[in-house]
Short mmCIF file of C-alpha atoms and ligand atoms in Angstrom, two decimals:
data_model
loop_
_atom_site.label_atom_id
_atom_site.label_comp_id
_atom_site.label_asym_id
_atom_site.label_seq_id
_atom_site.Cartn_x
_atom_site.Cartn_y
_atom_site.Cartn_z
CA MET A 1 156.45 -73.57 83.77
CA GLU A 2 159.80 -75.60 84.03
CA ILE A 3 162.69 -74.19 81.59
CA GLU A 4 165.48 -76.96 81.31
CA PHE A 5 169.05 -75.60 80.77
CA VAL A 6 170.71 -77.31 78.02
CA ASN A 7 174.30 -77.36 78.04
CA ILE A 8 176.81 -79.60 75.84
CA PRO A 9 180.19 -80.77 78.26
CA MET A 10 183.60 -81.06 76.69
CA VAL A 11 186.72 -82.98 78.26
CA VAL A 12 189.25 -82.41 75.61
CA ASP A 13 192.24 -79.35 76.95
CA VAL A 14 194.41 -78.28 74.25
CA PRO A 15 197.81 -79.86 74.90
CA TYR A 16 201.28 -77.70 75.06
CA ARG A 17 204.84 -77.69 75.13
CA PHE A 18 205.93 -74.11 75.32
CA ALA A 19 210.26 -73.99 74.52
CA ALA A 20 211.52 -71.99 77.35
CA GLY A 21 213.85 -70.11 74.46
CA SER A 22 217.64 -69.35 74.35
CA TYR A 23 217.63 -67.25 77.94
CA MET A 24 215.08 -69.19 80.22
CA ALA A 25 217.14 -71.99 79.22
CA ARG A 26 219.82 -71.17 80.77
CA PHE A 27 218.67 -69.71 83.81
CA LEU A 28 216.43 -72.94 84.78
CA ILE A 29 219.44 -74.83 83.52
CA GLU A 30 221.28 -72.49 86.02
CA LEU A 31 219.05 -73.13 88.76
CA ARG A 32 219.19 -76.53 88.78
CA ASP A 33 222.57 -77.78 87.76
CA ASN A 34 223.86 -75.24 89.96
CA GLY A 35 221.89 -73.47 92.25
CA LYS A 36 222.12 -69.76 90.91
CA PHE A 37 220.16 -66.86 89.92
CA PHE A 38 221.45 -65.32 87.02
CA GLY A 39 219.26 -62.31 86.08
CA ILE A 40 220.67 -60.39 81.99
CA GLN A 41 221.91 -56.87 82.16
CA CYS A 42 220.53 -54.28 79.50
CA PRO A 43 224.14 -52.44 77.81
CA SER A 44 222.08 -49.30 77.97
CA CYS A 45 219.89 -48.51 80.90
CA GLY A 46 222.23 -51.15 83.26
CA ARG A 47 219.07 -52.57 84.51
CA VAL A 48 219.67 -56.66 85.22
CA GLN A 49 216.47 -58.72 84.62
CA MET A 50 214.69 -61.44 85.67
CA PRO A 51 213.71 -63.71 84.34
CA PRO A 52 216.49 -63.45 81.56
CA ARG A 53 214.70 -62.30 78.03
CA ILE A 54 216.13 -61.41 74.80
CA VAL A 55 215.65 -57.41 74.90
CA CYS A 56 215.23 -54.78 77.22
CA ALA A 57 211.70 -52.92 76.26
CA ALA A 58 212.63 -49.47 77.91
CA CYS A 59 215.40 -49.36 75.75
CA HIS A 60 214.82 -51.39 73.03
CA ILE A 61 217.83 -52.93 72.84
CA LYS A 62 218.98 -56.44 72.96
CA ASN A 63 220.56 -57.37 76.81
CA GLY A 64 224.13 -58.15 77.10
CA GLU A 65 225.81 -59.61 80.08
CA TRP A 66 224.64 -62.12 82.43
CA ILE A 67 224.92 -61.10 86.34
CA GLU A 68 224.79 -63.43 88.74
CA LEU A 69 222.60 -62.79 91.79
CA SER A 70 223.00 -63.63 95.35
CA PRO A 71 220.11 -66.36 97.02
CA THR A 72 219.02 -63.25 99.22
CA GLY A 73 217.52 -60.44 98.82
CA THR A 74 214.46 -58.35 100.19
CA LEU A 75 210.38 -59.07 100.48
CA MET A 76 208.57 -56.32 99.06
CA GLY A 77 205.16 -57.09 99.04
CA PHE A 78 203.28 -60.58 100.52
CA SER A 79 200.18 -62.15 100.62
CA ILE A 80 198.51 -64.47 102.83
CA VAL A 81 196.29 -66.73 100.27
CA HIS A 82 193.47 -68.24 101.74
CA LEU A 83 191.55 -69.50 98.44
CA PRO A 84 193.03 -72.90 97.63
CA LEU A 85 194.34 -71.51 94.40
CA THR A 86 195.04 -75.16 92.09
CA ASP A 87 198.62 -76.05 91.34
CA PRO A 88 198.88 -76.32 87.41
CA THR A 89 201.56 -79.24 87.16
CA THR A 90 199.79 -81.28 89.55
CA GLY A 91 195.53 -80.64 89.14
CA LEU A 92 195.75 -80.39 92.77
CA PRO A 93 194.34 -77.33 94.90
CA HIS A 94 196.85 -75.27 97.24
CA LYS A 95 197.05 -76.02 101.02
CA THR A 96 195.98 -72.50 102.54
CA PRO A 97 196.45 -70.32 103.83
CA TYR A 98 200.44 -69.59 102.33
CA THR A 99 201.88 -66.93 101.25
CA TYR A 100 202.96 -65.40 98.26
CA GLY A 101 205.44 -62.70 97.54
CA ILE A 102 207.22 -60.34 95.43
CA VAL A 103 211.15 -60.87 95.91
CA ARG A 104 213.67 -58.47 94.94
CA LEU A 105 217.40 -60.48 94.80
CA ASP A 106 220.39 -58.69 96.25
CA GLY A 107 221.76 -56.88 92.58
CA ALA A 108 218.51 -57.12 90.68
CA TYR A 109 216.29 -54.99 88.58
CA SER A 110 212.55 -57.34 88.99
CA THR A 111 211.29 -59.43 91.25
CA ILE A 112 210.56 -62.95 91.56
CA GLU A 113 206.60 -63.97 92.73
CA HIS A 114 207.47 -66.79 95.10
CA PHE A 115 205.88 -68.68 97.73
CA ILE A 116 207.39 -67.22 101.52
CA ASP A 117 208.06 -69.52 104.23
CA VAL A 118 206.51 -67.99 106.95
CA GLU A 119 203.69 -68.66 109.45
CA PRO A 120 200.40 -67.14 107.84
CA ASP A 121 199.87 -64.59 110.31
CA ILE A 122 200.67 -60.52 109.54
CA GLN A 123 202.41 -59.80 112.88
CA LYS A 124 205.07 -62.31 111.53
CA VAL A 125 205.54 -61.19 108.12
CA ARG A 126 206.69 -57.78 106.83
CA VAL A 127 207.34 -55.59 103.62
CA GLY A 128 211.16 -54.94 103.94
CA MET A 129 212.52 -58.18 105.81
CA ARG A 130 214.88 -60.07 104.31
CA VAL A 131 214.54 -63.50 103.28
CA ARG A 132 217.21 -66.17 101.40
CA ALA A 133 215.99 -68.53 98.15
CA ILE A 134 215.46 -72.17 99.58
CA LEU A 135 216.17 -74.12 96.90
CA ARG A 136 214.81 -78.06 96.37
CA PRO A 137 217.57 -80.83 96.85
CA ARG A 138 220.12 -81.11 93.76
CA GLU A 139 218.67 -84.37 93.04
CA GLU A 140 214.71 -83.43 92.65
CA ARG A 141 215.42 -80.39 90.71
CA THR A 142 214.41 -80.53 87.47
CA GLY A 143 214.50 -77.42 85.49
CA ASP A 144 211.54 -75.13 86.78
CA LEU A 145 210.39 -72.57 88.52
CA ASN A 146 209.92 -75.41 91.10
CA ASP A 147 212.98 -76.62 91.79
CA ILE A 148 212.76 -72.81 93.92
CA LEU A 149 210.91 -74.45 97.79
CA HIS A 150 209.95 -70.86 98.76
CA PHE A 151 211.67 -67.96 100.11
CA ALA A 152 212.11 -68.15 103.97
CA PRO A 153 213.05 -65.28 106.50
CA ILE A 154 216.87 -65.04 107.50
CA GLY A 155 217.64 -64.51 110.98
CA GLU A 156 214.27 -63.12 112.10
CA ALA A 157 211.91 -66.39 111.29
CA MET B 1 196.70 -35.97 56.34
CA THR B 2 198.28 -38.46 54.74
CA ASP B 3 197.06 -40.91 52.02
CA ARG B 4 199.14 -42.31 50.76
CA VAL B 5 200.48 -45.63 52.70
CA ALA B 6 203.15 -47.91 51.60
CA ILE B 7 204.98 -51.23 52.82
CA VAL B 8 208.94 -50.18 53.63
CA GLY B 9 210.18 -53.06 54.64
CA VAL B 10 209.63 -56.81 55.28
CA ALA B 11 212.27 -59.68 56.58
CA GLN B 12 210.90 -63.29 57.42
CA THR B 13 212.30 -65.65 59.78
CA ARG B 14 212.68 -69.31 58.23
CA PHE B 15 209.63 -71.22 58.74
CA SER B 16 210.48 -74.78 60.18
CA PRO B 17 208.25 -77.59 61.24
CA LYS B 18 209.37 -77.13 64.49
CA ARG B 19 212.05 -74.56 66.53
CA ALA B 20 212.51 -75.54 69.43
CA ASP B 21 215.48 -73.54 69.95
CA VAL B 22 213.58 -70.85 70.50
CA ASN B 23 210.25 -69.10 72.50
CA VAL B 24 207.31 -66.97 71.08
CA GLY B 25 209.51 -63.72 72.05
CA GLU B 26 212.48 -64.48 70.80
CA LEU B 27 211.43 -65.68 67.35
CA ALA B 28 209.42 -62.78 66.73
CA TYR B 29 212.60 -60.85 67.25
CA GLU B 30 214.27 -62.62 64.56
CA ALA B 31 211.94 -60.71 62.54
CA ILE B 32 212.24 -57.41 64.07
CA GLU B 33 215.61 -57.05 63.93
CA GLN B 34 215.94 -57.53 60.59
CA VAL B 35 213.25 -55.51 59.34
CA LEU B 36 214.70 -52.35 61.39
CA GLN B 37 218.53 -53.61 60.00
CA GLN B 38 216.71 -53.05 57.18
CA THR B 39 215.42 -49.97 56.96
CA GLY B 40 217.72 -48.48 59.61
CA LEU B 41 214.65 -47.60 61.82
CA GLU B 42 214.31 -47.71 65.11
CA ILE B 43 211.41 -48.76 67.70
CA GLY B 44 212.22 -45.05 70.12
CA ARG B 45 212.89 -42.76 67.67
CA ASP B 46 210.95 -44.01 64.50
CA ILE B 47 208.05 -46.16 64.70
CA ASP B 48 204.85 -45.04 66.07
CA ASN B 49 202.61 -48.06 66.18
CA SER B 50 202.80 -51.82 66.71
CA ILE B 51 200.20 -54.37 65.84
CA SER B 52 200.79 -58.11 66.25
CA CYS B 53 198.87 -60.65 64.90
CA SER B 54 198.59 -64.42 66.67
CA HIS B 55 196.55 -66.27 68.14
CA ASP B 56 195.32 -67.06 71.67
CA ILE B 57 195.01 -70.80 71.79
CA TRP B 58 197.50 -71.53 69.12
CA ASP B 59 200.16 -69.47 71.52
CA GLY B 60 198.38 -70.87 74.79
CA GLN B 61 198.36 -67.63 76.86
CA THR B 62 195.09 -65.53 76.68
CA ILE B 63 195.47 -62.15 74.54
CA SER B 64 198.67 -63.40 72.95
CA ASP B 65 200.79 -60.80 72.29
CA ILE B 66 200.64 -59.48 75.98
CA GLY B 67 204.27 -61.85 76.07
CA ILE B 68 205.59 -59.95 73.21
CA THR B 69 205.08 -56.13 73.64
CA ASP B 70 208.53 -55.80 75.00
CA VAL B 71 210.62 -56.87 70.70
CA ILE B 72 207.84 -55.51 69.66
CA GLY B 73 208.14 -51.72 71.00
CA GLY B 74 204.88 -52.07 72.57
CA HIS B 75 206.40 -51.47 76.65
CA LEU B 76 205.34 -48.42 77.95
CA ARG B 77 203.26 -47.49 74.45
CA ASN B 78 200.84 -48.49 72.09
CA GLU B 79 200.47 -51.89 71.12
CA GLU B 80 197.26 -53.71 69.06
CA LYS B 81 196.43 -57.48 68.36
CA MET B 82 195.14 -59.04 65.39
CA ALA B 83 193.43 -61.94 66.39
CA MET B 84 192.68 -62.92 62.48
CA ASP B 85 195.29 -63.58 59.78
CA GLY B 86 198.24 -61.98 59.29
CA SER B 87 196.62 -59.51 55.62
CA THR B 88 194.18 -57.99 58.27
CA ALA B 89 196.98 -56.23 59.99
CA ALA B 90 198.16 -54.90 57.33
CA TYR B 91 194.38 -53.50 56.40
CA TYR B 92 194.28 -52.48 60.29
CA ALA B 93 198.09 -50.67 60.21
CA THR B 94 196.79 -48.64 56.44
CA ILE B 95 193.86 -47.80 58.48
CA GLY B 96 195.73 -46.53 61.30
CA ILE B 97 198.10 -44.38 58.88
CA LEU B 98 195.38 -42.99 57.26
CA SER B 99 194.01 -41.65 59.81
CA GLY B 100 196.97 -39.39 60.53
CA GLU B 101 196.96 -41.00 64.24
CA PHE B 102 200.07 -43.38 63.30
CA ASP B 103 202.94 -42.56 60.70
CA CYS B 104 205.19 -45.53 60.67
CA THR B 105 203.82 -48.47 62.25
CA LEU B 106 205.74 -52.08 63.00
CA LEU B 107 203.93 -55.06 62.58
CA LEU B 108 204.87 -58.60 63.31
CA ALA B 109 202.87 -62.13 62.46
CA HIS B 110 203.95 -65.48 64.72
CA THR B 111 202.95 -68.69 65.71
CA LYS B 112 204.75 -72.03 66.78
CA MET B 113 202.39 -74.43 65.32
CA SER B 114 204.38 -77.17 66.91
CA GLN B 115 203.81 -76.84 70.18
CA THR B 116 200.10 -77.67 70.05
CA ASP B 117 197.83 -80.36 68.32
CA ARG B 118 196.28 -78.41 65.16
CA ASN B 119 193.27 -80.35 65.26
CA ILE B 120 192.49 -79.16 68.30
CA VAL B 121 193.20 -76.10 68.07
CA ASN B 122 191.23 -75.73 65.20
CA ASN B 123 188.33 -77.52 66.86
CA THR B 124 187.57 -74.55 68.78
CA ALA B 125 186.95 -72.47 65.88
CA PHE B 126 183.17 -74.50 65.73
CA ASP B 127 180.45 -73.46 68.40
CA PRO B 128 180.18 -75.12 71.64
CA ILE B 129 176.97 -76.52 70.95
CA TYR B 130 176.39 -76.94 67.83
CA THR B 131 179.40 -78.85 64.97
CA ARG B 132 182.82 -78.67 67.52
CA MET B 133 181.12 -82.10 69.69
CA LEU B 134 181.28 -84.17 66.00
CA GLY B 135 185.39 -83.36 66.08
CA PHE B 136 185.40 -80.99 62.72
CA ASP B 137 188.65 -79.02 62.37
CA PHE B 138 189.74 -76.57 59.84
CA THR B 139 190.94 -80.03 56.87
CA THR B 140 187.93 -82.09 57.14
CA ALA B 141 185.94 -78.71 56.33
CA ALA B 142 187.95 -77.98 54.14
CA ALA B 143 187.57 -81.60 52.57
CA LEU B 144 183.37 -81.04 52.07
CA GLN B 145 184.13 -77.72 50.40
CA ALA B 146 186.76 -78.96 48.13
CA ARG B 147 184.01 -82.13 47.45
CA ARG B 148 181.46 -79.74 46.53
CA TYR B 149 183.13 -76.95 45.11
CA MET B 150 184.53 -79.83 43.21
CA SER B 151 181.47 -81.17 42.01
CA VAL B 152 179.92 -78.34 41.15
CA TYR B 153 182.50 -76.71 38.61
CA GLY B 154 183.76 -79.83 37.34
CA ILE B 155 186.96 -79.41 39.04
CA THR B 156 189.31 -82.36 39.17
CA GLU B 157 191.47 -83.83 41.42
CA GLU B 158 194.05 -83.90 38.51
CA GLN B 159 193.92 -80.29 38.19
CA VAL B 160 193.67 -79.88 42.00
CA ALA B 161 197.21 -81.62 42.05
CA ARG B 162 198.70 -79.63 39.51
CA VAL B 163 198.61 -76.74 41.99
CA VAL B 164 200.76 -78.95 44.40
CA LEU B 165 202.83 -79.53 42.17
CA LYS B 166 203.62 -75.70 41.69
CA ASN B 167 203.71 -74.74 44.64
CA LEU B 168 205.70 -77.13 46.37
CA SER B 169 208.99 -76.79 43.05
CA ASN B 170 208.19 -72.37 43.67
CA ALA B 171 208.96 -73.17 47.10
CA ARG B 172 212.25 -75.07 47.02
CA LEU B 173 213.92 -71.70 45.27
CA ASN B 174 212.62 -69.11 48.22
CA PRO B 175 214.67 -69.73 51.07
CA VAL B 176 211.96 -69.17 53.64
CA MET B 177 210.18 -72.26 53.04
CA HIS B 178 210.53 -75.44 53.94
CA ASN B 179 208.13 -77.48 52.23
CA GLY B 180 209.87 -77.20 48.87
CA ARG B 181 210.26 -80.14 46.59
CA ASP B 182 210.06 -81.07 43.09
CA LEU B 183 207.58 -84.08 42.22
CA SER B 184 205.59 -85.76 39.81
CA LEU B 185 201.74 -85.99 39.29
CA ASP B 186 201.45 -89.40 39.68
CA GLU B 187 203.24 -88.93 43.33
CA ILE B 188 200.81 -85.97 43.97
CA LEU B 189 198.42 -88.39 43.34
CA ALA B 190 199.05 -91.08 45.28
CA ALA B 191 200.13 -89.74 48.90
CA PRO B 192 197.77 -90.91 51.56
CA LEU B 193 194.27 -90.18 51.97
CA ILE B 194 194.02 -87.36 55.16
CA ALA B 195 190.39 -87.00 54.56
CA ASP B 196 188.57 -87.29 50.62
CA PRO B 197 189.68 -85.57 48.11
CA LEU B 198 192.64 -83.66 50.84
CA ARG B 199 195.76 -85.80 50.38
CA ALA B 200 198.87 -85.08 52.80
CA LEU B 201 200.32 -83.04 49.89
CA ASP B 202 197.43 -81.21 50.02
CA LEU B 203 197.26 -78.76 53.31
CA ALA B 204 199.68 -76.70 54.39
CA PRO B 205 202.35 -78.52 56.89
CA ASP B 206 202.60 -77.71 60.26
CA SER B 207 205.30 -74.44 61.02
CA ASP B 208 206.86 -72.33 62.95
CA GLY B 209 207.61 -69.09 62.59
CA ALA B 210 207.38 -65.29 62.18
CA VAL B 211 207.24 -62.06 59.46
CA ALA B 212 207.70 -58.47 60.67
CA LEU B 213 206.98 -55.57 57.75
CA ILE B 214 207.14 -51.79 58.56
CA MET B 215 204.85 -49.64 56.97
CA ALA B 216 205.07 -45.83 56.91
CA SER B 217 202.83 -42.93 55.30
CA GLU B 218 204.18 -41.34 51.74
CA GLU B 219 206.22 -38.56 53.31
CA ARG B 220 208.33 -41.30 55.64
CA ALA B 221 208.45 -43.88 53.08
CA LYS B 222 209.74 -41.68 51.32
CA GLN B 223 212.64 -40.98 53.55
CA ILE B 224 212.87 -44.77 54.28
CA THR B 225 213.56 -46.66 50.62
CA ASP B 226 213.59 -45.48 47.22
CA HIS B 227 211.12 -48.40 45.79
CA PRO B 228 208.42 -48.96 48.61
CA ALA B 229 205.14 -51.42 47.93
CA TRP B 230 202.69 -48.74 47.80
CA ILE B 231 199.18 -50.13 49.05
CA LEU B 232 196.39 -49.35 46.46
CA GLY B 233 193.71 -51.34 47.39
CA ILE B 234 192.43 -52.55 51.01
CA GLY B 235 188.91 -55.17 51.15
CA SER B 236 187.80 -57.17 54.18
CA CYS B 237 184.69 -59.63 54.57
CA TYR B 238 183.18 -61.63 56.62
CA ASP B 239 180.72 -64.38 55.05
CA ALA B 240 178.81 -67.08 57.85
CA HIS B 241 180.23 -68.81 60.91
CA TYR B 242 178.02 -71.87 60.39
CA LEU B 243 178.90 -73.79 57.23
CA GLY B 244 175.54 -74.76 56.62
CA ASP B 245 174.30 -71.09 55.74
CA ARG B 246 176.93 -71.04 52.67
CA ASP B 247 176.78 -72.89 49.80
CA LEU B 248 181.00 -74.19 49.77
CA ALA B 249 181.51 -74.08 46.11
CA ASP B 250 181.17 -70.37 46.62
CA CYS B 251 183.06 -67.99 48.46
CA MET B 252 180.83 -64.71 48.26
CA ALA B 253 183.02 -62.86 51.09
CA LEU B 254 186.02 -62.67 49.17
CA GLU B 255 184.39 -61.26 45.85
CA LYS B 256 183.40 -58.16 47.91
CA ALA B 257 186.33 -57.76 49.78
CA ALA B 258 188.43 -58.07 46.39
CA ALA B 259 185.76 -55.65 44.68
CA MET B 260 186.22 -53.33 47.33
CA ALA B 261 190.16 -53.30 46.91
CA TYR B 262 189.80 -52.91 43.50
CA ARG B 263 187.60 -50.42 43.56
CA MET B 264 190.09 -48.27 45.70
CA ALA B 265 192.88 -49.61 43.33
CA GLY B 266 191.30 -48.14 40.38
CA ILE B 267 191.37 -51.49 38.85
CA ASN B 268 188.67 -52.89 36.55
CA ASP B 269 189.93 -55.68 35.03
CA PRO B 270 192.27 -57.57 37.25
CA ARG B 271 192.86 -60.59 34.90
CA ARG B 272 194.18 -57.73 33.02
CA GLN B 273 195.59 -55.34 35.23
CA VAL B 274 197.31 -57.62 37.87
CA ASP B 275 200.64 -59.25 37.38
CA LEU B 276 201.45 -61.75 40.33
CA VAL B 277 198.73 -63.14 42.86
CA GLU B 278 200.01 -64.29 46.60
CA LEU B 279 197.45 -66.33 48.03
CA GLY B 280 196.10 -67.62 51.42
CA ASP B 281 196.56 -71.82 49.42
CA GLU B 282 196.02 -73.24 52.81
CA PHE B 283 194.65 -76.00 51.03
CA SER B 284 195.42 -76.62 47.63
CA TYR B 285 191.85 -76.68 45.76
CA GLN B 286 191.53 -72.96 47.82
CA GLU B 287 194.24 -71.66 45.26
CA LEU B 288 191.61 -72.45 42.74
CA LEU B 289 189.01 -70.99 44.82
CA TRP B 290 190.61 -67.96 45.38
CA LEU B 291 191.70 -67.05 42.12
CA GLU B 292 187.34 -67.23 40.55
CA GLY B 293 186.90 -65.45 43.67
CA LEU B 294 189.52 -62.61 43.35
CA GLY B 295 188.20 -62.43 40.18
CA LEU B 296 191.24 -63.38 38.30
CA CYS B 297 189.15 -65.81 35.67
CA LYS B 298 185.89 -67.21 35.51
CA ARG B 299 184.66 -68.93 38.12
CA GLY B 300 185.24 -73.03 37.05
CA GLU B 301 187.90 -71.56 35.12
CA ALA B 302 190.79 -72.19 37.55
CA GLY B 303 191.97 -75.29 36.81
CA CYS B 304 191.36 -75.24 33.27
CA ILE B 305 193.86 -71.65 33.26
CA THR B 306 196.17 -73.99 36.05
CA ALA B 307 196.47 -76.43 33.96
CA GLU B 308 197.71 -74.54 31.20
CA GLY B 309 200.96 -73.04 33.19
CA LEU B 310 199.04 -69.82 33.20
CA THR B 311 199.43 -69.43 36.95
CA ALA B 312 203.23 -71.03 36.43
CA ARG B 313 206.52 -68.34 37.18
CA SER B 314 206.96 -68.14 33.40
CA GLY B 315 202.98 -68.01 32.90
CA GLU B 316 200.79 -64.56 32.05
CA LEU B 317 199.11 -64.36 35.55
CA PRO B 318 202.32 -65.92 38.44
CA VAL B 319 200.39 -67.31 41.83
CA ASN B 320 202.14 -67.95 44.43
CA PRO B 321 205.48 -68.05 43.36
CA SER B 322 206.97 -67.95 46.69
CA GLY B 323 205.83 -72.03 47.00
CA GLY B 324 202.22 -70.38 48.45
CA LEU B 325 201.25 -71.53 51.87
CA LEU B 326 201.71 -75.32 51.24
CA GLY B 327 205.62 -73.94 50.85
CA GLY B 328 205.27 -74.18 54.46
CA VAL B 329 203.82 -71.25 56.74
CA PRO B 330 202.87 -71.24 60.00
CA ALA B 331 198.61 -69.91 60.44
CA ASN B 332 198.04 -66.84 60.85
CA VAL B 333 201.96 -65.77 60.13
CA ALA B 334 199.59 -66.67 56.88
CA GLY B 335 198.24 -64.19 55.21
CA LEU B 336 201.65 -61.46 56.52
CA ASN B 337 203.78 -63.93 54.64
CA ARG B 338 201.44 -62.95 51.75
CA VAL B 339 201.39 -59.60 51.43
CA ALA B 340 205.57 -59.50 52.39
CA GLU B 341 205.44 -61.79 49.19
CA ALA B 342 203.76 -59.84 47.05
CA ALA B 343 205.58 -56.67 48.89
CA ASN B 344 208.68 -58.24 47.83
CA GLN B 345 207.64 -58.21 43.99
CA VAL B 346 206.64 -55.49 43.89
CA MET B 347 209.82 -53.90 45.41
CA GLY B 348 212.22 -55.94 43.16
CA ARG B 349 213.74 -57.51 46.43
CA ALA B 350 212.15 -60.99 45.93
CA GLY B 351 215.28 -62.76 44.72
CA GLU B 352 215.13 -65.98 43.95
CA VAL B 353 212.08 -65.44 43.09
CA GLN B 354 211.47 -62.79 41.40
CA ILE B 355 209.20 -62.60 39.09
CA LYS B 356 209.66 -59.54 35.80
CA ASP B 357 207.95 -55.79 36.09
CA VAL B 358 205.50 -56.60 38.60
CA GLU B 359 203.65 -53.44 38.86
CA ILE B 360 200.67 -54.48 40.34
CA ALA B 361 201.02 -58.27 43.06
CA VAL B 362 197.60 -58.92 44.78
CA ALA B 363 197.46 -60.47 48.52
CA GLN B 364 194.86 -62.30 49.92
CA GLY B 365 194.71 -63.91 53.14
CA HIS B 366 191.49 -65.50 54.92
CA SER B 367 191.47 -66.99 58.74
CA GLY B 368 188.55 -68.79 60.07
CA PHE B 369 187.77 -72.92 59.00
CA CYS B 370 186.40 -72.96 54.52
CA GLY B 371 187.29 -69.16 54.99
CA GLN B 372 185.01 -67.34 56.56
CA HIS B 373 186.89 -64.15 56.50
CA GLN B 374 188.41 -62.61 53.84
CA CYS B 375 191.16 -59.86 53.00
CA VAL B 376 192.43 -58.14 49.85
CA ILE B 377 195.49 -56.37 49.29
CA VAL B 378 196.73 -54.40 46.18
CA LEU B 379 200.60 -53.23 46.30
CA GLY B 380 202.00 -51.79 43.28
CA ARG B 381 204.69 -49.88 42.26
CA GLU B 382 203.53 -45.85 41.50
CA PRO B 383 201.35 -44.45 44.79
CA ARG B 384 197.75 -44.22 44.65
CA SER B 385 196.02 -41.88 46.60
CA LEU B 386 193.34 -43.36 49.31
CA SER B 387 191.05 -41.08 50.61
CA ALA B 388 189.67 -39.79 47.23
CA SER B 389 189.43 -42.91 45.51
CA ALA B 390 187.47 -44.36 48.49
CA GLY B 391 185.42 -41.35 48.71
CA ARG B 392 184.49 -41.89 45.04
CA SER B 393 183.24 -45.05 45.72
CA ARG B 394 180.44 -43.71 47.94
ZN1 ZN C 1 217.84 -50.77 79.09
#
């Protein structure tokens, strides 16, 4: 006997408008308006954290000074991705293959995850390579993480 | 091993319809920083467990505590999340301390209702294959419960309106509430209908905010403060999820949760022994229904005792002198706010809303539509051995 499977489709999604909060707002505004990266330093352990946030989780105290970071850094890890993940801001799939990487900006304790502009070839990308943030032109920036186009190798590619 | 547990610190943000200036971590830290300052405690040195209460869909993040472990002291340490009303976090913290595993627990509840849509979020609480597709939310389910309860027990719209009158007036005195106002009965009864018999003023308004508490074992509690609020009893109980399995005029889960908490607390005549109640009036009629479920009056009597002024600030049994949830308290935060307000009364720290000589206070929280889950916390000025009383009841 054939079993009929019953399921109910639903199309309504839960809408959100997330507040960036005071720390992330300053980070995103500096990036958009001045093309600069800012981290925040813990007054106790001295870590410069990015994204900036209210407390140092390790020391349980409020973070202190804002520190301007260099747009250059070191690639700490990467993956050449063959999975067409959905861009949640457009609903469209990323064109494969593309490269995700983690970059430690010079002077920062934390790393940042973003796209790496390299030929998707395991011979052309390596951990430890030097990279630089490439931002969208000022007039195209909207105040979110897509204001960074990608990180590009310095002098190697 | 300890068998006495107390609340030693209480802090709340101001609640407001919308906090566009902060993210949830910053909002949470406003309350956490305050409660640490108040008690002189430090997370690294003094806190050995952290429990938060929030809700994935309200927060828009799966496992909604993972983004706030830094502010609550959960980084490279333990942190537990309650995905239910905040009162249950107090229940859970009590059990953790009674187990001997923890001495000093930091509790937090946070929600920003402004960042999404209440009706859509609450619709996801319903069975996806059954009544969710009809579009139900907490308000429309509550409207059915209100009508059923009012018709079975002859509760009038005017009696229900008196709950709004009282709580919004009480909320004026409470600096954390944002919905306090003095209205006439006529104004309340003329408010726009939302879902008959519920009108606009019968619903707790959308709010953003956070509450933080510190709970400790007897030994630690006595080092931290001379005036703790002792946990005397706790109870927790679920009713059926399908509304059709329940008579909505009843509140059996609350009756059972209250019976557990009262037994632990040695309370056999709650009306006489309880001095003050902070309960979950998410909708106005619920104050009456929950008063009956808590055994503070007979079934069907809550409307009359409210109209007679018994539950007013000046009455024999003040109910929600804080302004209640109608005063403007976020979902999920609601129950921890109830516990916080009751604890402040017992500790003598309730400021403008303080009622004189509160020896024993009851806090009640609920989650799910029509109060599916119920939690009751009894607080008192004098400590009580919890393991002995719980043992006797078995
Ligand atoms: Zn630090």
